[in-house]
Short mmCIF file of C-alpha atoms in Angstrom, two decimals:
data_model
loop_
_atom_site.label_atom_id
_atom_site.label_comp_id
_atom_site.label_asym_id
_atom_site.label_seq_id
_atom_site.Cartn_x
_atom_site.Cartn_y
_atom_site.Cartn_z
CA MET A 24 -16.21 15.71 -15.80
CA LYS A 25 -15.14 19.12 -14.52
CA ARG A 26 -12.85 17.44 -11.99
CA LEU A 27 -11.27 15.33 -14.74
CA TRP A 28 -10.50 18.47 -16.72
CA VAL A 29 -8.94 20.11 -13.67
CA TYR A 30 -6.83 16.99 -13.14
CA LEU A 31 -5.74 16.99 -16.79
CA LYS A 32 -4.75 20.66 -16.72
CA LEU A 33 -2.85 20.16 -13.48
CA ALA A 34 -0.85 17.31 -14.98
CA LEU A 35 -0.10 19.21 -18.18
CA CYS A 36 0.96 22.34 -16.32
CA ALA A 37 3.19 20.26 -14.07
CA GLY A 38 4.80 18.73 -17.12
CA LEU A 39 5.45 22.13 -18.71
CA LEU A 40 7.00 23.42 -15.51
CA ASN A 41 9.26 20.42 -15.05
CA GLY A 42 10.66 19.92 -18.55
CA CYS A 43 10.04 17.72 -21.56
CA SER A 44 10.87 14.34 -20.02
CA THR A 45 8.66 14.97 -17.02
CA GLY A 46 5.95 16.32 -19.28
CA ALA A 47 6.01 13.10 -21.29
CA TYR A 48 5.78 11.11 -18.08
CA PHE A 49 2.78 13.08 -16.85
CA TRP A 50 1.13 12.78 -20.24
CA GLN A 51 1.33 8.96 -20.22
CA ALA A 52 0.05 8.92 -16.63
CA THR A 53 -2.86 11.27 -17.29
CA ALA A 54 -3.81 9.71 -20.63
CA GLY A 55 -3.57 6.22 -19.16
CA HIS A 56 -5.83 7.07 -16.25
CA LEU A 57 -8.37 8.95 -18.35
CA LYS A 58 -8.60 5.95 -20.67
CA ILE A 59 -9.44 3.75 -17.69
CA LEU A 60 -12.10 6.19 -16.51
CA ALA A 61 -13.62 6.44 -19.98
CA ALA A 62 -14.01 2.65 -20.18
CA ALA A 63 -15.65 2.34 -16.75
CA GLN A 64 -19.21 0.99 -16.51
CA ASP A 65 -21.67 1.32 -13.66
CA ILE A 66 -21.47 -1.77 -11.44
CA ASN A 67 -25.19 -1.98 -10.75
CA GLU A 68 -25.96 -1.81 -14.45
CA LEU A 69 -23.44 -4.56 -15.16
CA ILE A 70 -24.99 -6.77 -12.49
CA ASP A 71 -28.41 -6.31 -14.12
CA LYS A 72 -27.18 -7.08 -17.63
CA PRO A 73 -28.03 -10.63 -18.77
CA ASP A 74 -24.79 -10.99 -20.75
CA THR A 75 -22.51 -10.20 -17.79
CA PRO A 76 -20.76 -13.45 -16.73
CA ASP A 77 -22.09 -14.90 -13.48
CA THR A 78 -18.61 -15.03 -11.96
CA LEU A 79 -18.14 -11.31 -12.57
CA LYS A 80 -21.60 -10.54 -11.18
CA LYS A 81 -20.69 -12.44 -8.00
CA GLN A 82 -17.48 -10.48 -7.55
CA LEU A 83 -19.17 -7.15 -8.25
CA ARG A 84 -21.82 -7.93 -5.64
CA HIS A 85 -19.00 -8.57 -3.18
CA ILE A 86 -17.59 -5.16 -4.07
CA THR A 87 -20.90 -3.35 -3.49
CA GLN A 88 -21.23 -4.99 -0.06
CA ILE A 89 -17.64 -4.18 0.83
CA ARG A 90 -18.08 -0.59 -0.34
CA ALA A 91 -21.20 -0.12 1.79
CA PHE A 92 -19.39 -1.57 4.81
CA SER A 93 -16.44 0.76 4.26
CA VAL A 94 -18.75 3.74 4.67
CA SER A 95 -21.08 2.52 7.41
CA THR A 96 -18.51 0.91 9.70
CA LEU A 97 -15.06 2.22 8.76
CA ALA A 98 -16.12 5.82 8.00
CA LEU A 99 -14.21 5.75 4.72
CA PRO A 100 -15.22 8.23 1.98
CA ASP A 101 -18.79 7.94 0.70
CA ASN A 102 -18.15 8.82 -2.94
CA THR A 103 -18.27 7.17 -6.36
CA SER A 104 -14.93 5.35 -6.09
CA TYR A 105 -15.37 1.60 -6.71
CA THR A 106 -18.92 1.98 -8.01
CA ARG A 107 -17.80 1.48 -11.63
CA TYR A 108 -15.85 -1.30 -13.36
CA THR A 109 -13.15 -1.24 -16.07
CA GLN A 110 -12.03 -4.27 -18.05
CA LEU A 111 -8.31 -3.93 -18.81
CA ASP A 112 -6.37 -5.53 -21.64
CA ARG A 113 -3.43 -6.43 -19.36
CA PRO A 114 -2.79 -8.24 -16.05
CA PHE A 115 -1.80 -5.08 -14.10
CA VAL A 116 -3.05 -1.53 -14.26
CA VAL A 117 0.44 -0.03 -13.90
CA TRP A 118 4.03 -1.15 -13.40
CA ASN A 119 6.05 0.61 -10.69
CA VAL A 120 9.80 1.00 -10.91
CA VAL A 121 11.72 1.12 -7.62
CA ALA A 122 15.47 1.56 -7.20
CA SER A 123 18.11 1.75 -4.48
CA PRO A 124 21.90 1.70 -4.16
CA VAL A 125 23.54 -1.74 -4.21
CA ASP A 126 24.68 -1.20 -0.62
CA SER A 127 21.65 0.45 0.95
CA LEU A 128 17.93 -0.04 1.55
CA ASP A 129 17.26 3.65 0.92
CA LEU A 130 14.93 4.00 -2.05
CA LYS A 131 15.46 6.50 -4.83
CA THR A 132 12.69 9.11 -4.89
CA TRP A 133 11.00 11.08 -7.66
CA CYS A 134 9.33 14.39 -6.85
CA PHE A 135 6.16 15.73 -8.47
CA PRO A 136 3.57 18.43 -7.81
CA VAL A 137 0.63 17.40 -5.59
CA THR A 138 2.03 13.98 -4.60
CA GLY A 139 5.39 15.32 -3.46
CA CYS A 140 8.36 12.96 -3.42
CA ILE A 141 7.53 9.26 -3.77
CA SER A 142 9.64 6.11 -3.78
CA TYR A 143 8.49 4.72 -7.10
CA LYS A 144 7.62 5.72 -10.65
CA GLY A 145 4.59 4.18 -12.32
CA PHE A 146 3.88 3.46 -15.99
CA TYR A 147 0.75 2.28 -17.80
CA GLN A 148 2.84 0.32 -20.30
CA GLU A 149 5.23 -2.36 -19.04
CA VAL A 150 7.69 -1.59 -21.82
CA ASP A 151 8.13 1.96 -20.48
CA ALA A 152 8.80 0.67 -16.97
CA VAL A 153 11.35 -1.81 -18.28
CA LYS A 154 13.06 0.95 -20.29
CA LEU A 155 13.52 3.06 -17.15
CA ALA A 156 14.68 0.01 -15.19
CA VAL A 157 17.39 -0.70 -17.76
CA SER A 158 18.58 2.90 -17.54
CA LEU A 159 18.73 2.80 -13.74
CA ARG A 160 20.61 -0.50 -13.75
CA ARG A 161 23.22 1.12 -16.01
CA GLU A 162 23.70 3.66 -13.23
CA GLY A 163 24.64 0.79 -10.92
CA LEU A 164 21.42 0.69 -8.90
CA ASP A 165 19.42 -2.26 -7.66
CA VAL A 166 16.11 -2.06 -9.54
CA ALA A 167 12.77 -3.88 -9.49
CA VAL A 168 9.72 -3.62 -11.75
CA LEU A 169 6.53 -4.41 -9.87
CA GLY A 170 3.12 -5.07 -11.43
CA VAL A 171 0.41 -3.17 -9.52
CA PRO A 172 -3.26 -4.27 -9.53
CA ALA A 173 -4.71 -1.01 -8.10
CA TYR A 174 -3.85 2.54 -7.12
CA SER A 175 -5.53 5.59 -5.63
CA THR A 176 -5.91 9.04 -7.16
CA LEU A 177 -6.45 10.41 -3.62
CA GLY A 178 -10.05 11.31 -4.40
CA PHE A 179 -9.24 13.54 -7.39
CA THR A 180 -11.12 11.10 -9.64
CA PRO A 181 -13.58 8.23 -8.99
CA ASP A 182 -11.30 5.18 -8.94
CA PRO A 183 -13.02 2.20 -10.60
CA VAL A 184 -12.90 -1.51 -9.82
CA LEU A 185 -10.42 -3.09 -12.24
CA SER A 186 -10.20 -6.49 -13.88
CA SER A 187 -6.66 -6.71 -12.45
CA PHE A 188 -8.10 -7.41 -9.00
CA VAL A 189 -11.84 -8.06 -9.36
CA ASN A 190 -11.37 -11.85 -9.19
CA TYR A 191 -9.53 -11.76 -5.87
CA PRO A 192 -11.09 -13.79 -3.03
CA ALA A 193 -13.62 -11.76 -1.06
CA GLY A 194 -11.25 -11.13 1.85
CA GLU A 195 -8.54 -9.82 -0.46
CA LEU A 196 -11.06 -7.63 -2.27
CA ALA A 197 -12.07 -6.05 1.02
CA ARG A 198 -8.45 -5.56 2.05
CA LEU A 199 -7.58 -3.83 -1.22
CA VAL A 200 -10.63 -1.54 -1.27
CA PHE A 201 -10.08 -0.48 2.36
CA HIS A 202 -6.41 0.22 1.64
CA GLU A 203 -7.00 2.36 -1.43
CA LEU A 204 -9.84 4.33 0.16
CA ALA A 205 -7.64 5.05 3.17
CA HIS A 206 -5.33 7.01 0.86
CA GLN A 207 -8.27 9.34 0.20
CA VAL A 208 -8.60 10.04 3.93
CA VAL A 209 -5.01 11.00 4.75
CA TYR A 210 -2.09 11.61 2.40
CA ILE A 211 1.09 13.33 3.54
CA ALA A 212 3.38 14.56 0.77
CA ASP A 213 6.97 13.28 0.80
CA ASP A 214 6.40 10.37 3.22
CA THR A 215 5.56 7.15 1.37
CA THR A 216 6.20 5.00 4.45
CA PHE A 217 3.72 6.99 6.55
CA ASN A 218 1.04 6.86 3.83
CA GLU A 219 1.40 3.17 2.99
CA SER A 220 1.70 2.06 6.61
CA PHE A 221 -1.45 4.01 7.49
CA ALA A 222 -3.39 2.49 4.59
CA THR A 223 -2.15 -0.99 5.52
CA ALA A 224 -3.24 -0.45 9.12
CA VAL A 225 -6.70 0.62 7.94
CA GLU A 226 -6.96 -2.40 5.64
CA GLU A 227 -6.06 -4.79 8.47
CA LEU A 228 -8.27 -3.11 11.06
CA GLY A 229 -11.11 -2.89 8.56
CA LEU A 230 -10.78 -6.51 7.55
CA GLU A 231 -10.88 -7.54 11.19
CA GLU A 232 -14.21 -5.72 11.55
CA TRP A 233 -15.53 -7.08 8.26
CA LEU A 234 -14.70 -10.70 9.08
CA ALA A 235 -16.29 -10.34 12.52
CA GLN A 236 -19.73 -9.91 10.95
CA PRO A 237 -22.26 -12.73 11.41
CA GLY A 238 -22.17 -15.27 8.60
CA GLN A 239 -18.47 -14.79 7.86
CA GLU A 240 -17.27 -17.79 9.89
CA THR A 241 -16.10 -19.91 6.94
CA LEU A 242 -14.46 -16.98 5.21
CA ARG A 243 -12.79 -16.02 8.47
CA VAL A 244 -11.14 -19.44 8.72
CA LEU A 245 -10.02 -19.43 5.08
CA TYR A 246 -8.67 -15.93 5.27
CA GLY A 247 -6.91 -16.69 8.55
CA GLU A 248 -4.93 -19.43 6.82
CA PHE A 249 -3.98 -17.14 3.94
CA ASP A 250 -3.10 -14.23 6.21
CA GLY A 251 -0.97 -16.50 8.38
CA ARG A 252 1.17 -17.26 5.34
CA ARG A 253 1.44 -13.59 4.48
CA ARG A 254 2.53 -12.70 8.00
CA ALA A 255 5.14 -15.45 8.01
CA PHE A 256 6.47 -14.23 4.67
CA ARG A 257 6.60 -10.62 5.86
CA ALA A 258 8.51 -11.74 8.95
CA LEU A 259 10.98 -13.54 6.67
CA LEU A 260 11.57 -10.34 4.69
CA SER A 261 11.78 -8.24 7.83
CA ARG A 262 14.56 -10.39 9.24
CA ALA A 263 16.46 -10.08 5.98
CA GLN A 264 15.99 -6.29 5.99
CA THR A 265 17.33 -6.05 9.55
CA ASP A 266 20.39 -8.15 8.71
CA LEU A 267 21.10 -6.21 5.52
CA LYS A 268 20.93 -2.89 7.37
CA GLN A 269 23.58 -4.20 9.76
CA ILE A 270 25.71 -5.36 6.83
CA TYR A 271 25.44 -1.98 5.10
CA ALA A 272 26.30 -0.17 8.34
CA ASN A 273 29.83 -1.52 7.86
CA GLU A 274 30.21 0.49 4.65
CA GLY A 275 33.38 2.55 5.04
CA LYS A 276 34.74 0.24 7.72
CA VAL A 277 35.45 -2.60 5.32
CA ALA A 278 35.89 -2.82 1.56
CA GLN A 279 32.70 -2.57 -0.50
CA SER A 280 33.49 -5.96 -2.03
CA VAL A 281 33.24 -7.49 1.45
CA VAL A 282 29.90 -5.76 2.04
CA LEU A 283 28.51 -6.96 -1.28
CA GLU A 284 29.70 -10.51 -0.65
CA ALA A 285 27.88 -10.48 2.71
CA LYS A 286 24.81 -9.12 0.92
CA SER A 287 24.94 -11.96 -1.62
CA MET A 288 25.19 -14.54 1.15
CA ARG A 289 22.20 -13.02 2.99
CA MET A 290 20.12 -13.00 -0.18
CA SER A 291 20.98 -16.69 -0.71
CA GLN A 292 19.93 -17.38 2.87
CA LEU A 293 16.64 -15.58 2.22
CA ARG A 294 15.94 -17.82 -0.75
CA ALA A 295 16.75 -20.92 1.32
CA ASP A 296 14.53 -19.73 4.17
CA TYR A 297 11.69 -19.19 1.71
CA LEU A 298 12.01 -22.72 0.36
CA ALA A 299 11.82 -24.06 3.90
CA LEU A 300 8.74 -21.92 4.61
CA LYS A 301 7.16 -23.04 1.35
CA ALA A 302 7.69 -26.67 2.37
CA GLU A 303 5.82 -25.96 5.62
CA TRP A 304 2.95 -24.70 3.48
CA GLY A 305 2.83 -27.97 1.55
CA GLY A 306 4.35 -26.39 -1.56
CA TRP A 307 1.99 -23.39 -1.79
CA SER A 308 3.71 -21.10 -4.29
CA GLY A 309 2.00 -17.75 -3.82
CA TYR A 310 5.25 -15.82 -3.36
CA ASP A 311 7.36 -17.58 -5.99
CA ARG A 312 7.21 -14.67 -8.41
CA PHE A 313 8.29 -12.18 -5.76
CA MET A 314 11.28 -14.34 -4.85
CA SER A 315 12.34 -15.19 -8.41
CA GLU A 316 12.32 -11.76 -10.09
CA ASP A 317 14.49 -8.78 -9.09
CA LEU A 318 15.18 -9.99 -5.55
CA ASN A 319 17.43 -7.15 -4.42
CA ASN A 320 17.63 -4.12 -2.17
CA ALA A 321 14.94 -2.23 -4.07
CA LYS A 322 12.35 -4.97 -3.73
CA LEU A 323 13.09 -5.58 -0.05
CA ALA A 324 13.02 -1.86 0.69
CA VAL A 325 9.67 -1.27 -1.00
CA SER A 326 8.09 -4.16 0.91
CA GLY A 327 9.06 -2.38 4.12
CA LEU A 328 7.22 0.80 3.11
CA TYR A 329 3.88 -0.91 3.64
CA ASN A 330 4.54 -2.33 7.08
CA GLN A 331 7.08 -0.28 9.01
CA HIS A 332 4.63 1.85 11.00
CA VAL A 333 1.60 -0.46 11.00
CA PRO A 334 2.03 -1.45 14.68
CA GLY A 335 2.30 2.22 15.64
CA PHE A 336 -0.87 3.15 13.75
CA LYS A 337 -2.70 0.25 15.36
CA GLY A 338 -1.51 1.49 18.73
CA LEU A 339 -2.89 4.93 17.90
CA PHE A 340 -6.20 3.34 16.88
CA GLU A 341 -6.45 1.75 20.33
CA TRP A 342 -5.59 5.05 21.98
CA CYS A 343 -8.37 6.66 19.95
CA GLY A 344 -10.90 4.27 21.50
CA ARG A 345 -11.09 2.15 18.32
CA ASP A 346 -13.11 5.00 16.83
CA PHE A 347 -12.34 5.32 13.12
CA PRO A 348 -13.27 9.01 12.59
CA ARG A 349 -11.32 10.03 15.68
CA PHE A 350 -8.40 7.88 14.54
CA TYR A 351 -8.38 9.50 11.09
CA GLY A 352 -8.41 12.94 12.67
CA ALA A 353 -5.46 12.01 14.88
CA VAL A 354 -3.51 10.64 11.91
CA GLU A 355 -4.17 13.82 9.92
CA SER A 356 -2.97 15.88 12.88
CA LEU A 357 0.11 13.72 13.32
CA GLY A 358 0.85 14.07 9.62
CA GLN A 359 1.22 17.86 10.01
CA ARG A 360 4.22 17.38 12.28
CA SER A 361 7.78 16.87 11.10
CA LYS A 362 8.79 13.45 9.82
CA GLU A 363 11.07 13.01 12.83
CA GLU A 364 8.19 13.68 15.24
CA ARG A 365 5.82 11.42 13.28
CA ASP A 366 8.30 8.57 13.40
CA GLN A 367 8.99 9.08 17.10
CA VAL A 368 5.30 9.03 18.01
CA LEU A 369 4.57 5.93 15.92
CA ASN A 370 7.64 4.08 17.19
CA THR A 371 6.61 4.88 20.78
CA LEU A 372 3.03 3.72 20.24
CA VAL A 373 4.28 0.25 19.26
CA HIS A 374 5.15 -0.28 22.91
CA ALA A 375 2.22 1.61 24.42
CA PRO A 376 -0.31 -0.20 26.65
CA GLN A 377 -3.14 -1.57 24.53
CA LYS A 378 -5.92 0.14 26.48
CA ARG A 379 -8.42 2.74 25.48
CA PRO A 380 -7.08 6.21 26.22
CA VAL A 381 -8.11 8.94 28.56
CA SER A 382 -6.81 11.80 26.44
CA ALA A 383 -3.87 10.48 24.41
CA CYS A 384 -5.62 10.75 21.02
CA SER A 385 -4.96 14.47 20.66
CA GLU A 386 -2.31 17.09 20.00
CA GLY A 387 -1.62 17.14 23.73
CA GLY A 388 -1.19 13.39 23.70
CA PHE A 389 1.40 13.65 20.92
CA ASP A 390 3.24 16.37 22.83
CA ALA A 391 3.32 14.16 25.91
CA ILE A 392 4.71 11.24 23.91
CA LEU A 393 7.40 13.41 22.35
CA GLN A 394 8.42 14.80 25.73
CA HIS A 395 7.95 11.90 28.11
CA GLY A 396 6.90 8.77 26.20
CA PRO A 397 3.41 7.22 26.50
CA PRO A 398 1.15 8.88 29.09
CA VAL A 399 0.11 6.60 31.93
CA LEU A 400 -3.39 5.34 31.17
CA LYS A 401 -6.08 4.68 33.71
CA ASP A 402 -8.30 1.62 33.39
CA HIS A 403 -11.02 2.32 30.85
CA LYS A 404 -14.55 1.83 32.16
#
């Protein structure tokens, strides 16, 4: 409870320092989160209650197993996060607003104390998110409003399991929990791409370990099919992002109307490519909502935040001997460098040999990469 009070005072002070509108924003964020915490119930007690629905009990048992695995195998924080459950009265816990220029994939940022500058603004009421979106569209920006099933408070408060994601399949539950807990391990202010790519790398590496356990054979096959679709969809978006960046690079060389016409044609091609991919999946419609609402620069840009540096982080994990604590330490150390150096190291590690390192997982290893590229690795014995 003491920590909650500290968090509340921090938010209120931040609001007073940053003006009335920001204060109102922090108030809705703090009040919304505290309401969720107040409604949380102990998972073990819920499992033992006779009136708890069997389907919910099953999912909560999955969560307790996943949570134990996250500590024992992935070395993620051993705290009270995801040991309590909150039933919401809405499909998402928050709605994030993202925005970008009509001729760029650069996201608008909002800056706050503690979190630094981030590429989205979240609201506990959808109507508030829509109100901001309308205002940003009037400024001529591409805008998207995204429903979010979960978020992390970076360990400041014990994040509960929420009804917005509790009914996910077991593999997706594990992926989400690993991702959100990873934010408690490393968080670098002012670099959303670094933070989200790291958490995505942890979720994927963790899920690989989790599915490799004995008795997970059937789930491994089912999840493999689902993940294959996700990877194909991400590749579809990535190709569109690459093409749009090339189109926007012509800004200033040709009239903006020409650039925007090329953008429109590429967006139409993206929709057509998705329909073809969907047909390959036998009509599976899991990404229909993403493709039908606010398909614009903002939505494409935010999808890239989660994946841009994932290959680099996975390369670093290999160079750290697939040792999670050592990997986390290296990521924390890398995060203390400039953004330019972080990006250079991670981009280099994408192409690094996938062998266990001799000494690359260290400050000296980063220096070597920055100066000469990947160090030559000896065969690991």
